[in-house]
Short mmCIF file of C-alpha atoms in Angstrom, two decimals:
data_model
loop_
_atom_site.label_atom_id
_atom_site.label_comp_id
_atom_site.label_asym_id
_atom_site.label_seq_id
_atom_site.Cartn_x
_atom_site.Cartn_y
_atom_site.Cartn_z
CA MET A 1 -15.90 10.25 16.11
CA LYS A 2 -18.98 9.12 17.73
CA LEU A 3 -21.78 11.43 18.21
CA MET A 4 -24.74 10.96 20.29
CA ARG A 5 -27.70 13.01 21.77
CA ILE A 6 -28.36 12.56 25.44
CA GLY A 7 -31.73 13.20 27.54
CA ALA A 8 -35.34 13.03 27.85
CA PRO A 9 -37.33 13.31 24.42
CA GLY A 10 -37.25 16.84 23.11
CA GLN A 11 -34.45 17.73 25.68
CA GLU A 12 -31.48 15.96 24.21
CA ARG A 13 -27.96 17.44 24.26
CA PRO A 14 -25.52 16.79 22.03
CA ALA A 15 -22.51 14.56 22.71
CA ILE A 16 -19.55 13.04 21.82
CA LEU A 17 -18.28 9.38 22.81
CA HIS A 18 -15.03 9.38 24.39
CA GLU A 19 -12.93 6.63 23.71
CA ASP A 20 -12.79 6.06 27.88
CA GLY A 21 -16.67 5.44 27.50
CA THR A 22 -17.87 9.07 29.04
CA ARG A 23 -20.01 11.12 27.15
CA ARG A 24 -19.41 14.94 26.89
CA ASP A 25 -21.57 17.34 26.18
CA LEU A 26 -21.14 19.39 22.92
CA SER A 27 -23.26 22.29 23.61
CA SER A 28 -20.83 24.87 23.95
CA VAL A 29 -19.75 23.94 20.56
CA VAL A 30 -23.17 22.87 18.13
CA GLU A 31 -26.54 23.39 19.03
CA ASP A 32 -27.44 19.69 18.45
CA ILE A 33 -26.28 16.84 15.89
CA THR A 34 -28.35 18.08 12.99
CA GLY A 35 -27.67 18.80 9.17
CA ALA A 36 -25.70 22.00 10.28
CA ALA A 37 -23.21 19.97 12.32
CA LEU A 38 -23.08 17.21 9.99
CA THR A 39 -21.28 18.98 7.20
CA ALA A 40 -17.84 18.89 6.48
CA ALA A 41 -17.51 22.40 8.13
CA GLY A 42 -19.56 21.46 11.07
CA LEU A 43 -17.67 18.00 11.68
CA TRP A 44 -14.08 19.95 11.62
CA ARG A 45 -15.42 22.23 14.37
CA ILE A 46 -16.22 19.36 16.69
CA GLY A 47 -12.77 17.31 15.67
CA GLU A 48 -10.96 20.30 17.14
CA VAL A 49 -12.16 20.02 19.99
CA ASP A 50 -10.54 18.12 23.03
CA PRO A 51 -13.40 15.89 24.46
CA LEU A 52 -11.73 15.86 28.06
CA SER A 53 -12.25 19.94 28.06
CA LEU A 54 -16.20 19.20 28.06
CA PRO A 55 -18.43 18.64 30.59
CA VAL A 56 -19.14 14.80 31.45
CA LEU A 57 -22.65 13.96 31.00
CA ASP A 58 -24.78 11.49 33.40
CA PRO A 59 -23.86 7.62 32.38
CA GLU A 60 -27.43 6.86 33.04
CA ALA A 61 -29.32 9.41 31.20
CA ARG A 62 -31.50 8.19 28.45
CA VAL A 63 -29.67 8.09 24.96
CA GLY A 64 -31.91 9.72 22.39
CA PRO A 65 -31.65 9.28 18.53
CA CYS A 66 -28.60 10.06 17.27
CA ILE A 67 -29.46 12.38 14.67
CA GLY A 68 -31.98 15.25 15.25
CA ARG A 69 -34.31 16.91 13.22
CA VAL A 70 -34.09 14.24 10.41
CA GLY A 71 -35.37 15.93 7.05
CA LYS A 72 -36.68 12.73 5.57
CA ILE A 73 -35.77 8.99 6.14
CA MET A 74 -35.32 7.18 2.74
CA CYS A 75 -35.57 3.01 2.85
CA ILE A 76 -34.79 0.56 0.42
CA GLY A 77 -36.36 -2.72 0.13
CA LEU A 78 -35.21 -6.38 -0.71
CA ASN A 79 -31.89 -5.24 -0.90
CA TYR A 80 -29.99 -7.95 0.70
CA ALA A 81 -29.63 -11.26 -1.95
CA ASP A 82 -30.54 -13.76 1.06
CA HIS A 83 -33.06 -11.73 2.19
CA ALA A 84 -35.14 -11.49 -1.23
CA ALA A 85 -34.55 -15.53 -1.19
CA GLU A 86 -36.10 -15.84 2.36
CA ALA A 87 -39.19 -13.62 1.38
CA GLY A 88 -39.42 -15.85 -2.14
CA MET A 89 -38.99 -12.27 -4.55
CA ASP A 90 -36.49 -11.94 -7.27
CA LEU A 91 -34.14 -9.62 -6.88
CA PRO A 92 -34.76 -6.15 -8.00
CA GLU A 93 -33.04 -4.60 -11.40
CA GLU A 94 -32.95 -0.89 -9.18
CA PRO A 95 -33.41 -0.42 -5.66
CA ILE A 96 -36.82 -0.23 -4.30
CA LEU A 97 -37.75 3.03 -2.53
CA PHE A 98 -39.91 3.61 0.00
CA MET A 99 -40.10 6.36 2.91
CA LYS A 100 -40.78 6.06 6.33
CA ALA A 101 -42.07 9.18 8.70
CA THR A 102 -39.62 10.90 10.75
CA SER A 103 -42.15 10.93 13.17
CA ALA A 104 -40.96 7.03 13.89
CA ILE A 105 -37.75 8.23 14.96
CA CYS A 106 -37.08 7.18 18.39
CA GLY A 107 -33.94 6.55 20.50
CA PRO A 108 -32.11 3.50 20.39
CA ASN A 109 -33.37 1.86 23.76
CA ASP A 110 -37.24 3.21 24.14
CA PRO A 111 -40.20 1.15 24.16
CA LEU A 112 -41.06 -0.11 20.95
CA ILE A 113 -44.88 0.33 20.76
CA ILE A 114 -46.91 -2.41 19.12
CA PRO A 115 -49.62 -0.21 16.99
CA LYS A 116 -53.34 -0.40 17.70
CA GLY A 117 -54.73 -3.27 15.67
CA SER A 118 -51.00 -5.00 14.83
CA THR A 119 -50.99 -8.55 14.40
CA ALA A 120 -47.66 -8.59 12.65
CA THR A 121 -45.08 -6.40 14.03
CA ASP A 122 -41.84 -7.45 12.64
CA TRP A 123 -37.83 -6.73 13.14
CA GLU A 124 -35.34 -5.12 10.51
CA VAL A 125 -31.52 -4.67 11.73
CA GLU A 126 -30.40 -2.44 9.24
CA LEU A 127 -27.17 -0.22 8.53
CA GLY A 128 -28.31 3.68 8.47
CA VAL A 129 -26.31 6.34 6.46
CA VAL A 130 -26.60 9.65 7.42
CA ILE A 131 -25.98 12.29 4.63
CA GLY A 132 -23.61 15.40 5.63
CA LYS A 133 -23.19 17.30 2.19
CA THR A 134 -26.14 17.97 -0.28
CA ALA A 135 -26.34 15.35 -2.94
CA ARG A 136 -27.94 16.31 -6.42
CA TYR A 137 -27.57 13.91 -9.54
CA VAL A 138 -23.98 12.48 -7.79
CA ASP A 139 -21.91 10.27 -9.97
CA GLU A 140 -21.45 6.87 -8.09
CA ALA A 141 -17.48 7.63 -7.99
CA GLU A 142 -18.32 10.75 -5.82
CA ALA A 143 -20.95 9.81 -3.68
CA MET A 144 -19.17 8.69 -0.71
CA GLU A 145 -18.28 12.50 0.16
CA HIS A 146 -21.54 13.21 0.73
CA VAL A 147 -21.73 10.77 3.42
CA ALA A 148 -21.04 11.93 7.04
CA GLY A 149 -21.25 8.79 8.97
CA TYR A 150 -23.26 5.78 9.82
CA CYS A 151 -25.42 4.52 12.36
CA LEU A 152 -27.43 1.26 13.84
CA VAL A 153 -31.14 1.43 13.07
CA ASN A 154 -34.25 -1.29 13.23
CA ASP A 155 -37.04 -0.52 10.31
CA VAL A 156 -39.47 -1.84 12.52
CA SER A 157 -42.33 -2.81 10.31
CA GLU A 158 -46.07 -4.11 10.58
CA ARG A 159 -46.28 -6.45 7.71
CA ASP A 160 -50.24 -6.74 7.62
CA PHE A 161 -50.48 -2.74 7.48
CA GLN A 162 -47.26 -2.55 4.90
CA GLN A 163 -48.47 -5.98 2.48
CA LYS A 164 -52.41 -6.21 2.87
CA ARG A 165 -53.74 -2.56 3.64
CA SER A 166 -53.50 -1.42 -0.08
CA GLY A 167 -50.71 1.29 -1.47
CA GLN A 168 -47.48 1.96 -0.43
CA TRP A 169 -45.15 0.22 1.99
CA VAL A 170 -44.99 3.47 4.07
CA LYS A 171 -48.51 2.67 5.96
CA GLY A 172 -46.58 -0.38 7.52
CA LYS A 173 -43.28 1.27 8.18
CA SER A 174 -44.21 4.74 9.80
CA ALA A 175 -45.76 3.92 13.59
CA ASP A 176 -44.70 5.53 16.48
CA SER A 177 -41.12 3.99 17.64
CA PHE A 178 -40.75 2.08 14.53
CA GLY A 179 -37.18 3.99 13.59
CA PRO A 180 -34.96 3.97 16.52
CA LEU A 181 -31.82 5.23 15.66
CA GLY A 182 -28.21 5.05 17.23
CA PRO A 183 -27.14 4.75 19.67
CA TRP A 184 -24.21 7.00 17.99
CA MET A 185 -23.53 8.13 14.60
CA VAL A 186 -19.75 6.96 13.72
CA THR A 187 -18.12 9.39 11.28
CA ARG A 188 -17.31 7.91 7.87
CA ASP A 189 -13.94 8.06 8.32
CA GLU A 190 -13.91 5.37 11.15
CA ILE A 191 -15.71 2.70 9.14
CA ALA A 192 -13.03 1.26 6.53
CA ASP A 193 -15.59 -0.65 4.49
CA PRO A 194 -19.12 -0.29 4.83
CA GLN A 195 -20.04 -3.27 2.80
CA ALA A 196 -17.77 -5.45 5.42
CA LEU A 197 -19.87 -4.92 8.66
CA PRO A 198 -21.53 -8.02 10.79
CA MET A 199 -24.71 -7.46 11.88
CA TRP A 200 -27.19 -9.40 14.31
CA LEU A 201 -30.86 -9.01 16.02
CA GLU A 202 -32.41 -11.21 18.80
CA VAL A 203 -35.60 -11.76 20.23
CA ASP A 204 -35.86 -12.59 24.18
CA GLY A 205 -32.18 -14.01 23.16
CA HIS A 206 -32.91 -15.91 20.43
CA ARG A 207 -30.61 -15.04 17.63
CA TYR A 208 -32.75 -14.37 14.26
CA GLN A 209 -30.79 -12.38 12.19
CA ASP A 210 -27.03 -12.90 11.67
CA GLY A 211 -25.67 -11.30 8.45
CA SER A 212 -23.48 -8.89 7.18
CA THR A 213 -23.59 -5.66 4.96
CA ALA A 214 -21.04 -7.54 2.17
CA THR A 215 -24.88 -9.08 0.98
CA MET A 216 -26.28 -6.45 -0.02
CA VAL A 217 -27.39 -6.15 -3.27
CA PHE A 218 -26.80 -2.25 -3.91
CA GLY A 219 -23.64 -0.82 -1.57
CA VAL A 220 -23.68 2.39 -0.09
CA ALA A 221 -22.26 4.42 -3.07
CA HIS A 222 -24.69 3.03 -5.33
CA LEU A 223 -27.63 3.84 -3.34
CA VAL A 224 -26.75 7.63 -2.55
CA SER A 225 -26.05 8.26 -6.26
CA TYR A 226 -29.12 6.62 -7.05
CA LEU A 227 -31.52 8.34 -4.72
CA SER A 228 -29.73 11.65 -5.82
CA GLN A 229 -31.05 11.27 -9.30
CA PHE A 230 -34.89 11.35 -8.42
CA MET A 231 -34.31 13.90 -5.16
CA THR A 232 -32.25 16.17 -3.45
CA LEU A 233 -30.32 14.45 -0.45
CA GLU A 234 -29.76 16.97 2.39
CA PRO A 235 -27.18 17.01 5.42
CA GLY A 236 -29.61 15.00 8.15
CA ASP A 237 -31.27 12.78 5.84
CA VAL A 238 -30.90 9.15 6.69
CA ILE A 239 -30.96 5.78 4.44
CA PHE A 240 -32.19 2.76 5.99
CA THR A 241 -30.16 0.55 3.77
CA GLY A 242 -32.07 -3.16 4.07
CA THR A 243 -32.11 -6.10 6.06
CA PRO A 244 -30.11 -9.52 6.03
CA PRO A 245 -32.47 -12.62 6.12
CA GLY A 246 -33.77 -13.65 9.69
CA VAL A 247 -37.05 -11.49 9.86
CA GLY A 248 -40.11 -12.59 11.84
CA MET A 249 -42.33 -12.91 8.46
CA GLY A 250 -39.41 -15.06 7.12
CA GLN A 251 -39.80 -17.92 10.11
CA LYS A 252 -40.58 -21.44 8.73
CA PRO A 253 -42.93 -23.02 8.90
CA ASP A 254 -44.73 -19.92 10.43
CA PRO A 255 -44.03 -16.75 10.72
CA VAL A 256 -43.15 -14.99 14.25
CA TYR A 257 -44.37 -11.32 15.23
CA LEU A 258 -43.67 -9.44 18.09
CA ARG A 259 -46.02 -8.91 20.90
CA PRO A 260 -45.99 -7.15 24.27
CA GLY A 261 -43.08 -7.81 26.87
CA GLN A 262 -40.45 -9.01 24.76
CA THR A 263 -37.09 -7.60 24.58
CA LEU A 264 -35.11 -7.15 21.45
CA ARG A 265 -31.13 -6.62 20.92
CA LEU A 266 -29.46 -5.57 17.81
CA GLY A 267 -26.11 -4.59 16.90
CA ILE A 268 -24.01 -4.01 13.92
CA GLU A 269 -19.91 -4.03 14.44
CA GLY A 270 -18.91 -0.62 15.30
CA LEU A 271 -22.06 1.15 15.60
CA GLY A 272 -23.20 -0.17 19.05
CA GLU A 273 -26.25 -1.92 20.21
CA GLN A 274 -29.72 -0.86 20.84
CA CYS A 275 -32.18 -2.85 23.21
CA GLN A 276 -35.92 -2.09 23.02
CA THR A 277 -39.25 -3.90 25.07
CA THR A 278 -42.20 -4.34 23.19
CA VAL A 279 -45.46 -2.58 24.70
CA PRO A 280 -49.13 -2.18 23.62
CA TRP A 281 -49.96 0.92 22.26
CA ASP A 282 -52.45 1.75 25.00
CA ALA A 283 -49.70 1.44 27.57
CA VAL A 284 -47.60 4.72 26.43
#
């Protein structure tokens, strides 16, 4: 199943994307696409409904973030071997963890806001893993049972805030609009192998990132298990699993960063595409 949220910010309605391309209103089935709907019981309830029996939503309506009321966003740094090489850094012996504020979440096609004082806003196409079952001290062999599905995410980053302003990476990761989710969440059963998904990102038509989840250092099962050793993962939590090479920071001979008026397009096979236009902080 492909689950979506459709409508203006704060007024999104839960929806399922039918195979004919129509967005069908799930409001009569679930309140929203949040933790409760993402459990095994919640997904079973949605799966029992004939989408053709549901009302069709306006095809021109805004697509919201595919998950509502996210509890936490956990992110993994330097999780692609080729990206670590691009950054000139050694591969980590264990996953590098940081968090992104949930206030950064936005729709997949919402404006990307360049923060006040930013000179180094960057892009990162990533696979998002959505938790569907509480995970606490989970073995890797059982980890995938705790995954509800997957979505496309853009881990937008301000590199100067991240690297030159002292302390944790989170301050360079959490500005408004720095966490587009969607357009939809695909349930786990529809992705045969999350470690074999082509992914790409373009800025103004130029392809900067063209990679695959196959080059992850730590795969999805390992990440779910690893995170669960340090914190409880709950239904509706999202893991940003890292990015392949081609970020602006890694361009040679000089880094390339975003400026207002540019257009980003990005996608992962089976998980749809996003399109964002950059705007200055004082234009919204």
